[in-house]
Coordinates of N, CA and C in Angstrom, one line a residue:
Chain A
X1 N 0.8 -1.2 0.0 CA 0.0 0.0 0.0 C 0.9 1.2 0.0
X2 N 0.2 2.3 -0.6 CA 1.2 3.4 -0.9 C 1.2 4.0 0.7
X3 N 2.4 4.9 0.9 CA 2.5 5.4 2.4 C 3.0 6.7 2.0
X4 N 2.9 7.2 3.0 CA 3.2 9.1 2.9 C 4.7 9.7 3.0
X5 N 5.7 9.9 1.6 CA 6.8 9.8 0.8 C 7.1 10.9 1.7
X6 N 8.3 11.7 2.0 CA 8.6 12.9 2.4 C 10.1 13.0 1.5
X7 N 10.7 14.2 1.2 CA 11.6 14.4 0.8 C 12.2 16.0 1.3
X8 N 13.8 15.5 1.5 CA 14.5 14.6 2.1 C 14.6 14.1 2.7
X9 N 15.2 12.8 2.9 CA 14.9 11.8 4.1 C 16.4 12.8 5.1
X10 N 17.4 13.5 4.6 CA 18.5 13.9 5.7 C 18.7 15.2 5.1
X11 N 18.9 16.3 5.8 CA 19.6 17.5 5.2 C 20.4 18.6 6.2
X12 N 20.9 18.9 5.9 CA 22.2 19.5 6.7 C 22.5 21.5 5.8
X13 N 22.2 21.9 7.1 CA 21.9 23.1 6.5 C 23.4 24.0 7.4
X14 N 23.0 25.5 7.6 CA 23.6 26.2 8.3 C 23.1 27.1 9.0
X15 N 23.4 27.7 9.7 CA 22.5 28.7 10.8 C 21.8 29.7 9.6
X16 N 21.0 29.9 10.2 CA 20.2 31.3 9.0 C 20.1 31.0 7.5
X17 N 20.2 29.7 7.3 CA 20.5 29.4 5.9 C 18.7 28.8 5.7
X18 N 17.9 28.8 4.2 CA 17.0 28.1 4.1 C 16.4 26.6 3.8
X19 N 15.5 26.0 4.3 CA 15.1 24.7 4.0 C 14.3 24.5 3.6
X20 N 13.5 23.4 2.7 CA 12.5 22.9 2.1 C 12.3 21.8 2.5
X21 N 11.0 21.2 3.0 CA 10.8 19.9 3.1 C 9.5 19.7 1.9
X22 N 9.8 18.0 1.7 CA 8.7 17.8 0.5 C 7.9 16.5 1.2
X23 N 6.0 17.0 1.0 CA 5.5 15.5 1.5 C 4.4 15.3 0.5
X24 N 4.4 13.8 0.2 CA 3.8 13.6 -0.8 C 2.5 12.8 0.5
X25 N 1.2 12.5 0.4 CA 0.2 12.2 1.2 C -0.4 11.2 0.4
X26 N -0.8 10.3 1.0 CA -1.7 9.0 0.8 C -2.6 9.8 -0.1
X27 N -2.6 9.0 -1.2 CA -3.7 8.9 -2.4 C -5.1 8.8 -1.9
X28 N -6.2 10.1 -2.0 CA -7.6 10.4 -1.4 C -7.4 10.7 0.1
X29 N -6.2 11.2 0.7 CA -6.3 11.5 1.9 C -6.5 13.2 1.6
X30 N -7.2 13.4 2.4 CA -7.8 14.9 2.2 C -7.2 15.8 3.4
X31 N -6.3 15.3 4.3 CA -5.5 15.8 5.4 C -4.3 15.6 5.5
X32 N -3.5 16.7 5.9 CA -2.2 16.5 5.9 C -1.4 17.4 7.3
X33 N -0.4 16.4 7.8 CA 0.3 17.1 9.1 C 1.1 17.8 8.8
X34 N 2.1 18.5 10.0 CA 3.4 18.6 9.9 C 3.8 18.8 11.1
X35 N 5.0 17.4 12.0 CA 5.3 17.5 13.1 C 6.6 17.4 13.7
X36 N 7.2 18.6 14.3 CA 8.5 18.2 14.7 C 8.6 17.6 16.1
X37 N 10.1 16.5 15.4 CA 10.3 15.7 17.2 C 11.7 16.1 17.1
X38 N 11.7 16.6 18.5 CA 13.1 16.7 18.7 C 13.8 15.6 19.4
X39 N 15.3 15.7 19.5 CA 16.0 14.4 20.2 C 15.2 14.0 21.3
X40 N 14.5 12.7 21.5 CA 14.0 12.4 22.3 C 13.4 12.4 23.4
X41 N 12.3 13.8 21.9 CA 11.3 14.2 22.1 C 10.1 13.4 22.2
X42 N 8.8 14.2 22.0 CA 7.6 13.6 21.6 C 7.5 14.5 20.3
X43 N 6.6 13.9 19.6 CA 6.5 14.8 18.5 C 5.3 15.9 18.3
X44 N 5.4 17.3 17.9 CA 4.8 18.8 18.3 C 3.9 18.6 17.4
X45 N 2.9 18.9 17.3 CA 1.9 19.7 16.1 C 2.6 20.9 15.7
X46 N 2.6 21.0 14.4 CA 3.3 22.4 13.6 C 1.8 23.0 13.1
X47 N 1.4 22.1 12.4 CA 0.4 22.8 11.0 C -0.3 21.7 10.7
X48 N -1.7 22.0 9.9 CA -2.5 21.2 9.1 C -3.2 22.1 8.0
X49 N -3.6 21.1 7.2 CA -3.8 21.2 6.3 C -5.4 20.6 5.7
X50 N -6.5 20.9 5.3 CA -7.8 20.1 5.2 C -7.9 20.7 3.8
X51 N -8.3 19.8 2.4 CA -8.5 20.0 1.3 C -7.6 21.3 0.7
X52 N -6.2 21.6 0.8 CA -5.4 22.5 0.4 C -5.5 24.0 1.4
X53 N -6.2 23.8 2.1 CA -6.5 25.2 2.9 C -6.0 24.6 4.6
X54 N -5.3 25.6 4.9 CA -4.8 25.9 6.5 C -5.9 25.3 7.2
X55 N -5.7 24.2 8.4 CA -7.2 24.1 9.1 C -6.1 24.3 11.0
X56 N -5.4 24.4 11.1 CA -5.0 24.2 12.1 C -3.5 24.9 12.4
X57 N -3.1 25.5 13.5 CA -1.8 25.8 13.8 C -1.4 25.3 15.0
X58 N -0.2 25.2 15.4 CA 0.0 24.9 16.2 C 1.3 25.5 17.1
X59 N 2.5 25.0 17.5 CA 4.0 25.6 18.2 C 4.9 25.8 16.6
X60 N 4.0 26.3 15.8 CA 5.3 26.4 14.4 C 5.7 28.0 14.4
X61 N 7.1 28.4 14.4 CA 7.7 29.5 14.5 C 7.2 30.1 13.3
X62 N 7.4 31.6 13.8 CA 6.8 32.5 12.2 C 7.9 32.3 11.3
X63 N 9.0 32.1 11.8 CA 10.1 31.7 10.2 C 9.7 30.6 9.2
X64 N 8.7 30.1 9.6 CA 8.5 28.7 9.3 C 6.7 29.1 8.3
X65 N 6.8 28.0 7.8 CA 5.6 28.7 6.4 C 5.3 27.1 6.0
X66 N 3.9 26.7 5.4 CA 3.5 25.9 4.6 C 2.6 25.8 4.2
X67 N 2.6 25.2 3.2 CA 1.4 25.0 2.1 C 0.9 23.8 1.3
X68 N -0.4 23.7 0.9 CA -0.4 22.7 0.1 C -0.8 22.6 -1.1
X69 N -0.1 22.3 -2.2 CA -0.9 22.4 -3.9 C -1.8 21.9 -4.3
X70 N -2.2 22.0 -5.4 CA -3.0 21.4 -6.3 C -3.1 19.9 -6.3
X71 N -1.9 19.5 -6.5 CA -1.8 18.0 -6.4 C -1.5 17.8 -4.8
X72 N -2.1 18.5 -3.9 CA -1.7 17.7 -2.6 C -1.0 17.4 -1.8
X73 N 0.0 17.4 -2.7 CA 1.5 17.9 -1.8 C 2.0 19.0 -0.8
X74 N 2.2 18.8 -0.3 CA 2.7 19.8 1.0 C 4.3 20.0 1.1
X75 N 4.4 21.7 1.4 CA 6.0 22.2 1.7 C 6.3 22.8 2.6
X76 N 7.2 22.4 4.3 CA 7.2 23.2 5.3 C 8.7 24.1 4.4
X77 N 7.9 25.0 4.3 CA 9.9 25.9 4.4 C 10.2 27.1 5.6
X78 N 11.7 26.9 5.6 CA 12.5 27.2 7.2 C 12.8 27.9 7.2
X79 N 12.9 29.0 7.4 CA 14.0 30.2 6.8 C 14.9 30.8 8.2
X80 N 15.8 31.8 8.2 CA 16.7 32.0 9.3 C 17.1 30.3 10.5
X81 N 17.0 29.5 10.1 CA 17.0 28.4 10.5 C 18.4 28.6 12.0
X82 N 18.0 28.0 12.4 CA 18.7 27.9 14.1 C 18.7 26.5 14.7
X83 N 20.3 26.7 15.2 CA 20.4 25.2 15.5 C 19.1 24.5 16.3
X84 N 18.6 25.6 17.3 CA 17.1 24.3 18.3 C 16.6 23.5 16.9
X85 N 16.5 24.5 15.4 CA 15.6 23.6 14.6 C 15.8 22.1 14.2
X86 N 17.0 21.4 14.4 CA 17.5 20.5 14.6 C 16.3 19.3 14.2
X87 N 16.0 18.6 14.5 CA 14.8 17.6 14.5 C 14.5 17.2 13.1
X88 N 13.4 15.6 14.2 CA 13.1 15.0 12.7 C 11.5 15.9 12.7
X89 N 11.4 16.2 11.2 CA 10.1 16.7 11.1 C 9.2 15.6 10.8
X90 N 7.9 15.1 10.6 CA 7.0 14.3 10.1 C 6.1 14.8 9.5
X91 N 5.7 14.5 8.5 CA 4.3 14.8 7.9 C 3.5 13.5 8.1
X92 N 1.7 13.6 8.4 CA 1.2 12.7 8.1 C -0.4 13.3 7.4
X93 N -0.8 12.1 6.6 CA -1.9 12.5 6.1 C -2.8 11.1 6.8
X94 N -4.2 11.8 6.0 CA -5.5 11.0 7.1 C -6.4 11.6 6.2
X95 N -7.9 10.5 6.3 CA -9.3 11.0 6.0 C -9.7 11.7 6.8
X96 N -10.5 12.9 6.6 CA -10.9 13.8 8.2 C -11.6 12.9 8.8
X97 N -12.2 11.8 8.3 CA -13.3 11.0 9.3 C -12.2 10.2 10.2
X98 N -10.8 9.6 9.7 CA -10.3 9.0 10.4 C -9.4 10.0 11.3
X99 N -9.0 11.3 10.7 CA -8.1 11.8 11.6 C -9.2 12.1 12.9
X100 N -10.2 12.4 12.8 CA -11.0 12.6 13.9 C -10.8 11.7 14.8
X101 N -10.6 10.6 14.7 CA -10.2 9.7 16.2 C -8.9 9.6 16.5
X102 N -7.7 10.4 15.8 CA -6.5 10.2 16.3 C -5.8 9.0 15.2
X103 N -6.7 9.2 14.2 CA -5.5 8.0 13.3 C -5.0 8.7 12.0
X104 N -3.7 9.0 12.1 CA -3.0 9.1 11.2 C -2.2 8.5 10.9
X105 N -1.9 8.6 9.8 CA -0.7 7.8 9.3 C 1.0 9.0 8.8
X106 N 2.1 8.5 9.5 CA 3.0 9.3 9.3 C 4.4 8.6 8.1
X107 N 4.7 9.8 7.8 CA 5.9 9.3 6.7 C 7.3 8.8 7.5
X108 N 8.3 8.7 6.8 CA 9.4 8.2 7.3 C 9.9 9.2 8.1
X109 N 9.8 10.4 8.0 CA 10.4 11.5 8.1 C 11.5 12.1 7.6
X110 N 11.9 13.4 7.9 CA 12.9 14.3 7.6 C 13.7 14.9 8.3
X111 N 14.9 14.5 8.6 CA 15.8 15.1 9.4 C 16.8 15.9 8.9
X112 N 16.9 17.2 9.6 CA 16.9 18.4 9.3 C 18.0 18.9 10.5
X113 N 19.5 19.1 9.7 CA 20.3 18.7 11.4 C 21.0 20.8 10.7
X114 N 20.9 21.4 12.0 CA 21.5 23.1 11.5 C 23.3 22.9 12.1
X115 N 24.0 23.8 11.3 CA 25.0 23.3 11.6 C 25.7 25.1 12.1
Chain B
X1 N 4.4 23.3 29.8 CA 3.4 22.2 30.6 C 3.0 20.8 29.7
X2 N 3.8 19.7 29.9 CA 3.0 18.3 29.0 C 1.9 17.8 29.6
X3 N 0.6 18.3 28.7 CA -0.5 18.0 28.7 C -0.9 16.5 29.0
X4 N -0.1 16.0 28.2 CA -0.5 14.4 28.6 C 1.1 13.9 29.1
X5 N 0.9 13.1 30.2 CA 1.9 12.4 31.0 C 1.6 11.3 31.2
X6 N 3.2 10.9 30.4 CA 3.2 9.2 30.0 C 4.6 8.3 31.2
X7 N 4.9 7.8 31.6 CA 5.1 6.8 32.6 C 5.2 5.4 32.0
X8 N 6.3 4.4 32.8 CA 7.4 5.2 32.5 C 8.5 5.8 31.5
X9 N 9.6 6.6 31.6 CA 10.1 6.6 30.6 C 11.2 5.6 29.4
X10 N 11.3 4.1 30.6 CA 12.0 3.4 29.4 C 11.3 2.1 31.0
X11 N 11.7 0.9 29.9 CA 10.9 0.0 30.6 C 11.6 -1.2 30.4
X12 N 11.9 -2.0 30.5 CA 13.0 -3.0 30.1 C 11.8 -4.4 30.7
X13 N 11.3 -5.3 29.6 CA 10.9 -6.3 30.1 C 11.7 -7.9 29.6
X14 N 11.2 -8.7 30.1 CA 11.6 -10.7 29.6 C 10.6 -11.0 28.6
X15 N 11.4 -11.6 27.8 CA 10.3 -12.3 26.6 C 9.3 -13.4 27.3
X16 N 8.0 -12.6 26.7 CA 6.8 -13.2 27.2 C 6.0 -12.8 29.0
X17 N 6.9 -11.8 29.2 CA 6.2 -10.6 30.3 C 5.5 -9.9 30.0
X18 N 4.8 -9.3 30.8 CA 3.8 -8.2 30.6 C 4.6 -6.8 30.7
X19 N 4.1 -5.8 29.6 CA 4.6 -4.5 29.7 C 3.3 -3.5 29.8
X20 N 3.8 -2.6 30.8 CA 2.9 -2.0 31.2 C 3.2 -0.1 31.2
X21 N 2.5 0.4 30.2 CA 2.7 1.9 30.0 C 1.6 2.5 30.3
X22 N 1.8 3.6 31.2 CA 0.7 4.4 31.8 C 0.3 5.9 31.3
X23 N -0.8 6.4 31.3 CA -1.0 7.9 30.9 C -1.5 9.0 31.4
X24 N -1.8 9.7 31.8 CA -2.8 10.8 32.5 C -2.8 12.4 31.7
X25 N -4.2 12.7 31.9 CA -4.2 14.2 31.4 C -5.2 14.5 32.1
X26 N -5.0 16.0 31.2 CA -5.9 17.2 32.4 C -7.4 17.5 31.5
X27 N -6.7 18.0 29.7 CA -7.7 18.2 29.3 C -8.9 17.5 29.0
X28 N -10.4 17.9 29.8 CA -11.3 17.2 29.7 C -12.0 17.2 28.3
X29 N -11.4 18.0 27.5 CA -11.7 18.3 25.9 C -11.6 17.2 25.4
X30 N -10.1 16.7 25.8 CA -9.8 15.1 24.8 C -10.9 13.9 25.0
X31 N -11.3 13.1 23.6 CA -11.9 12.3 23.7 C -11.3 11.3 22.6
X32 N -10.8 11.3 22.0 CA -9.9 10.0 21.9 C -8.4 9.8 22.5
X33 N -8.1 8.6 22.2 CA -6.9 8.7 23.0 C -6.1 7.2 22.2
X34 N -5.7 7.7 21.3 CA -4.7 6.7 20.5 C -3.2 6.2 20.9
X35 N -2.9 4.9 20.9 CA -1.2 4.9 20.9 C -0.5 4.5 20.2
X36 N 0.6 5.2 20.1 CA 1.4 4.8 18.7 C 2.9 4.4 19.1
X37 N 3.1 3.4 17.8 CA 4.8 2.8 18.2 C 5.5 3.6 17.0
X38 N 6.5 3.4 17.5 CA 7.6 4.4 16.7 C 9.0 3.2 16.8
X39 N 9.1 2.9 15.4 CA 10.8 2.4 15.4 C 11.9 2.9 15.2
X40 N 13.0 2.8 15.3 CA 14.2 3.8 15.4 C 14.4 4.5 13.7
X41 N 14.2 5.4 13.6 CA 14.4 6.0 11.8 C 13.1 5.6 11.5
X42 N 12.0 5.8 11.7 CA 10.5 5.3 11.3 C 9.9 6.3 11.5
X43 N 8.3 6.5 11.4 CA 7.4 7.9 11.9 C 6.4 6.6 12.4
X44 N 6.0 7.2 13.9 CA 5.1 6.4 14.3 C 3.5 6.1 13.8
X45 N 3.6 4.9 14.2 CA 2.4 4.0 13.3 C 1.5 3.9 14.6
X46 N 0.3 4.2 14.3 CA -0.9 3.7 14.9 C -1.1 2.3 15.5
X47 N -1.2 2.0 16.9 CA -0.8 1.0 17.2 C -2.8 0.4 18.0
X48 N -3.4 1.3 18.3 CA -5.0 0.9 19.0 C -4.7 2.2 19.8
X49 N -6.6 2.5 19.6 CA -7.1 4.0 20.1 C -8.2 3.6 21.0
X50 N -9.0 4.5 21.9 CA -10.1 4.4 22.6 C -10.5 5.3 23.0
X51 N -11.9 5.2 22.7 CA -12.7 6.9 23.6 C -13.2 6.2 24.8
X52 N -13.4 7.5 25.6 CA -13.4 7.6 26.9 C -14.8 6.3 27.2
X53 N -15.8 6.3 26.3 CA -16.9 5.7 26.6 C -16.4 4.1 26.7
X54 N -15.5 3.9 26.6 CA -15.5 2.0 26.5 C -14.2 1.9 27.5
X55 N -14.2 1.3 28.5 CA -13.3 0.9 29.7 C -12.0 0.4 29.1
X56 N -12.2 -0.4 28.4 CA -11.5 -1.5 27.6 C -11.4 -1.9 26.3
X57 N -10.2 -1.8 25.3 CA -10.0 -2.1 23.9 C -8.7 -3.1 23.9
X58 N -9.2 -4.7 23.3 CA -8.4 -5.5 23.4 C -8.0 -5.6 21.9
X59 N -6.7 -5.5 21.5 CA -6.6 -6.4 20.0 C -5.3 -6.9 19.7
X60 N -5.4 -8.6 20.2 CA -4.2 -9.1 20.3 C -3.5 -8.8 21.2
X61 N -2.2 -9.0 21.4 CA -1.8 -9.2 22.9 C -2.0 -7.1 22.9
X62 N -2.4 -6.8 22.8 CA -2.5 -5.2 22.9 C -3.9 -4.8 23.2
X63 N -3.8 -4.3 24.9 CA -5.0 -3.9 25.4 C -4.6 -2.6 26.0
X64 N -5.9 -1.8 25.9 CA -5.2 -0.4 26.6 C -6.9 -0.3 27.3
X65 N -6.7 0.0 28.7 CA -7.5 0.5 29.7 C -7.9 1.6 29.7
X66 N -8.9 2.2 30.2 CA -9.6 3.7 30.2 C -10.0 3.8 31.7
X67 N -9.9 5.3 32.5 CA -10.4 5.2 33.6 C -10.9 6.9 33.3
X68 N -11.9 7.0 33.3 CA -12.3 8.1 32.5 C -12.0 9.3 34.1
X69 N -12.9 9.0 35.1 CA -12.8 9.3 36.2 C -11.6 10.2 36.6
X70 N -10.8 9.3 36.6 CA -9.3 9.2 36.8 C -8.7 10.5 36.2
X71 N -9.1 10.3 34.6 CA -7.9 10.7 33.6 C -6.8 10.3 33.5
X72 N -7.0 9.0 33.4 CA -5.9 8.2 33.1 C -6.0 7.0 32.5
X73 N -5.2 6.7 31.5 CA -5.6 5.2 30.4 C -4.0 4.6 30.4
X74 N -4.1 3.3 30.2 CA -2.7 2.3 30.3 C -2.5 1.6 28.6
X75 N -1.6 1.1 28.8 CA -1.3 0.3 27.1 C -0.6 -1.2 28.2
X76 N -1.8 -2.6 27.6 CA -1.1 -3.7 28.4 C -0.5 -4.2 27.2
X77 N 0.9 -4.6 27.3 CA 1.3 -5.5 26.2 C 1.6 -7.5 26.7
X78 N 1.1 -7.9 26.9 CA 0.7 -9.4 27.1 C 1.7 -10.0 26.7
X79 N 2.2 -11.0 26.5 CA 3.7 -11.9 26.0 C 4.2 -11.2 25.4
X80 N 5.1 -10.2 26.0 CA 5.9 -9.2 25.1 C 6.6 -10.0 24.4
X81 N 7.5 -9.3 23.2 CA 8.2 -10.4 22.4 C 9.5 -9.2 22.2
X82 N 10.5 -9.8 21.4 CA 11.6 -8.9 21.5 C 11.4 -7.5 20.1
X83 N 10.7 -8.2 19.2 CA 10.1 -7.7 18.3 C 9.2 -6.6 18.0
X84 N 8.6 -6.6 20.2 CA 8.2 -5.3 20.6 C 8.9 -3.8 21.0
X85 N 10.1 -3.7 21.0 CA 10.8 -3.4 21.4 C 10.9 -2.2 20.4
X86 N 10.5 -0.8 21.0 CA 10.3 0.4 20.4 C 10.0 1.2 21.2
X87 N 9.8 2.5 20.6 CA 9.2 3.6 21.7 C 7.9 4.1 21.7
X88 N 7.3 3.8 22.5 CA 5.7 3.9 22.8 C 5.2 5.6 23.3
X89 N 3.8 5.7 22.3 CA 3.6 7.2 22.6 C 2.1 7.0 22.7
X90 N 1.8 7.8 23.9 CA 0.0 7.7 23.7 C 0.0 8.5 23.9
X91 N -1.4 9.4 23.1 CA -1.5 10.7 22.8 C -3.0 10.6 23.1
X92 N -3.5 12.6 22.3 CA -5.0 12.6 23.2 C -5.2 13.2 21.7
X93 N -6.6 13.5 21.4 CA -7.3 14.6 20.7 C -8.7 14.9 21.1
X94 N -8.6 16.1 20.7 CA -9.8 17.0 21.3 C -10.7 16.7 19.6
X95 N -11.7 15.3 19.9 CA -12.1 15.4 18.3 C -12.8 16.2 18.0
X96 N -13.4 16.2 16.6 CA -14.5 17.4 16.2 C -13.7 18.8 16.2
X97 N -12.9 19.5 16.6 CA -12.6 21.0 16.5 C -11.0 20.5 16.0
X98 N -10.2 19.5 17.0 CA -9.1 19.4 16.2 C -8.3 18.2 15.6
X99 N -9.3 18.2 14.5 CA -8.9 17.1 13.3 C -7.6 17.2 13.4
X100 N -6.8 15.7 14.4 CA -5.8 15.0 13.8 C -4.8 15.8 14.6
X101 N -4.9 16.7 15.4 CA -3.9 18.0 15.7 C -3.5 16.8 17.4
X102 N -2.7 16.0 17.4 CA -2.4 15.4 18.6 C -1.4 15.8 19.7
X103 N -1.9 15.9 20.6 CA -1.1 16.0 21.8 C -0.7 14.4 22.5
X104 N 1.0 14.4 22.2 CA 1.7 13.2 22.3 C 1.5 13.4 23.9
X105 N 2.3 11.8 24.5 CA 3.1 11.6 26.0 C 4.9 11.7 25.5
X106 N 5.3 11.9 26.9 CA 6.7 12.2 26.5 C 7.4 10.8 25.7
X107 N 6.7 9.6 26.2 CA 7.0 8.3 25.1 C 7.6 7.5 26.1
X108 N 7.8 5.9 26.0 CA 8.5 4.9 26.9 C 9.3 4.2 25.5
X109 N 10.2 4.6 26.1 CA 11.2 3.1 25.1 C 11.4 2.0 25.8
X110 N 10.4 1.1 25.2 CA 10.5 -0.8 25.4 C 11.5 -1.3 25.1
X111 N 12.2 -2.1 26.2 CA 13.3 -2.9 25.4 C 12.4 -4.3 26.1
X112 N 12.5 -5.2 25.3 CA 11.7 -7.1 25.8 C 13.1 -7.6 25.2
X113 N 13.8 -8.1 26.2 CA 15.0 -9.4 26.4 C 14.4 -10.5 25.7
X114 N 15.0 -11.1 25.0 CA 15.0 -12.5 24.3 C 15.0 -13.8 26.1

């Protein structure tokens, strides 16, 4: 079964330098996350997403921006990036009927290390 | 302030013991309450959820407890195996207003001995 792709799986940036993360979402999933965990952390609510439109915010810094296209896909991008930003990010996508009970499904993630 | 508080933080069991991870919260908002496993380099996977209205959800050796009263729900893992051996997160959501938007536990890493 297809599962929710993110790109890059590693990237290695510099202080204040920019990032792009890429998540591709389960085929007819109409929701999409975006969650950072830090070193052995739990992982944050950043953002959502419900049929291409903003449905949710969360602990995501104003440097920090995302969106979702046409096709679905979703982009967190990082800008003035700082070492705390360090972490694995996750995206997950979901049916709103299923995210309603807490079931999502997450990607492999994206680790995002500031140097 | 972590909203939801999970217990304990690493757990070390014998193959084919019982493992036992605990939860509590404050917000009376939350009405489901899912747990998820996470493997090392993985994004956690949905492992069994419960709302407040049912005491008990068994499936397979995986049962998680509800004490609504309390505010507090457990995850039983039954003949642990070594193959359990991950880090455990049970989280909350406030359904209907925030689709999918989860408030995790700080997480237990399971280790189950062969």
């Amino acid at each position: 079964a297809a599962g929710v792709i993110q790109s890059p799986r590693h990237l290695i940036k510099e202080k204040r330098e920019t990032a792009t993360l890429k998540c591709y979402p389960i085929p007819r999933h109409d929701t999409v996350y975006w969650y950072q965990q830090g070193p052995g952390q739990d992982p944050q609510f950043l953002i959502s997403f419900y049929e291409k439109m903003q449905s949710d915010k969360g602990s995501i810094p104003d440097r920090f921006s995302a969106q979702q296209f046409s096709d679905y896909h979703s982009e967190l991008n990082m800008s003035s990036l700082e070492l705390g930003d360090s972490a694995l990010y996750f995206c997950a996508s979901s049916s709103l009927v299923r995210a309603n009970t807490g079931e999502l499904f997450f990607g492999e993630g994206s680790r995002l290390t500031v140097l | 302030q972590q909203q939801v508080k999970q217990s304990p933080q690493s757990l070390i069991v014998q193959k084919g013991g019982i493992s036992i991870i605990n939860c509590a919260y404050e917000n009376t908002a939350f009405d489901y309450f899912p747990w998820y496993q996470q493997f090392p380099g993985k994004g956690p996977a949905l492992l069994i959820a419960i709302r407040p209205d049912v005491s008990e959800k068994k499936e397979g050796r995986f049962t998680i407890s509800f004490n609504k009263s309390a505010k507090q729900f457990s995850l039983h893992i039954m003949d642990s195996q070594p193959g359990d051996s991950a880090t455990y997160f049970c989280a909350a959501l406030a359904g209907g207003t925030s689709y999918g938007k989860l408030t995790f536990g700080q997480g237990t890493i399971l280790t189950v001995h062969p």
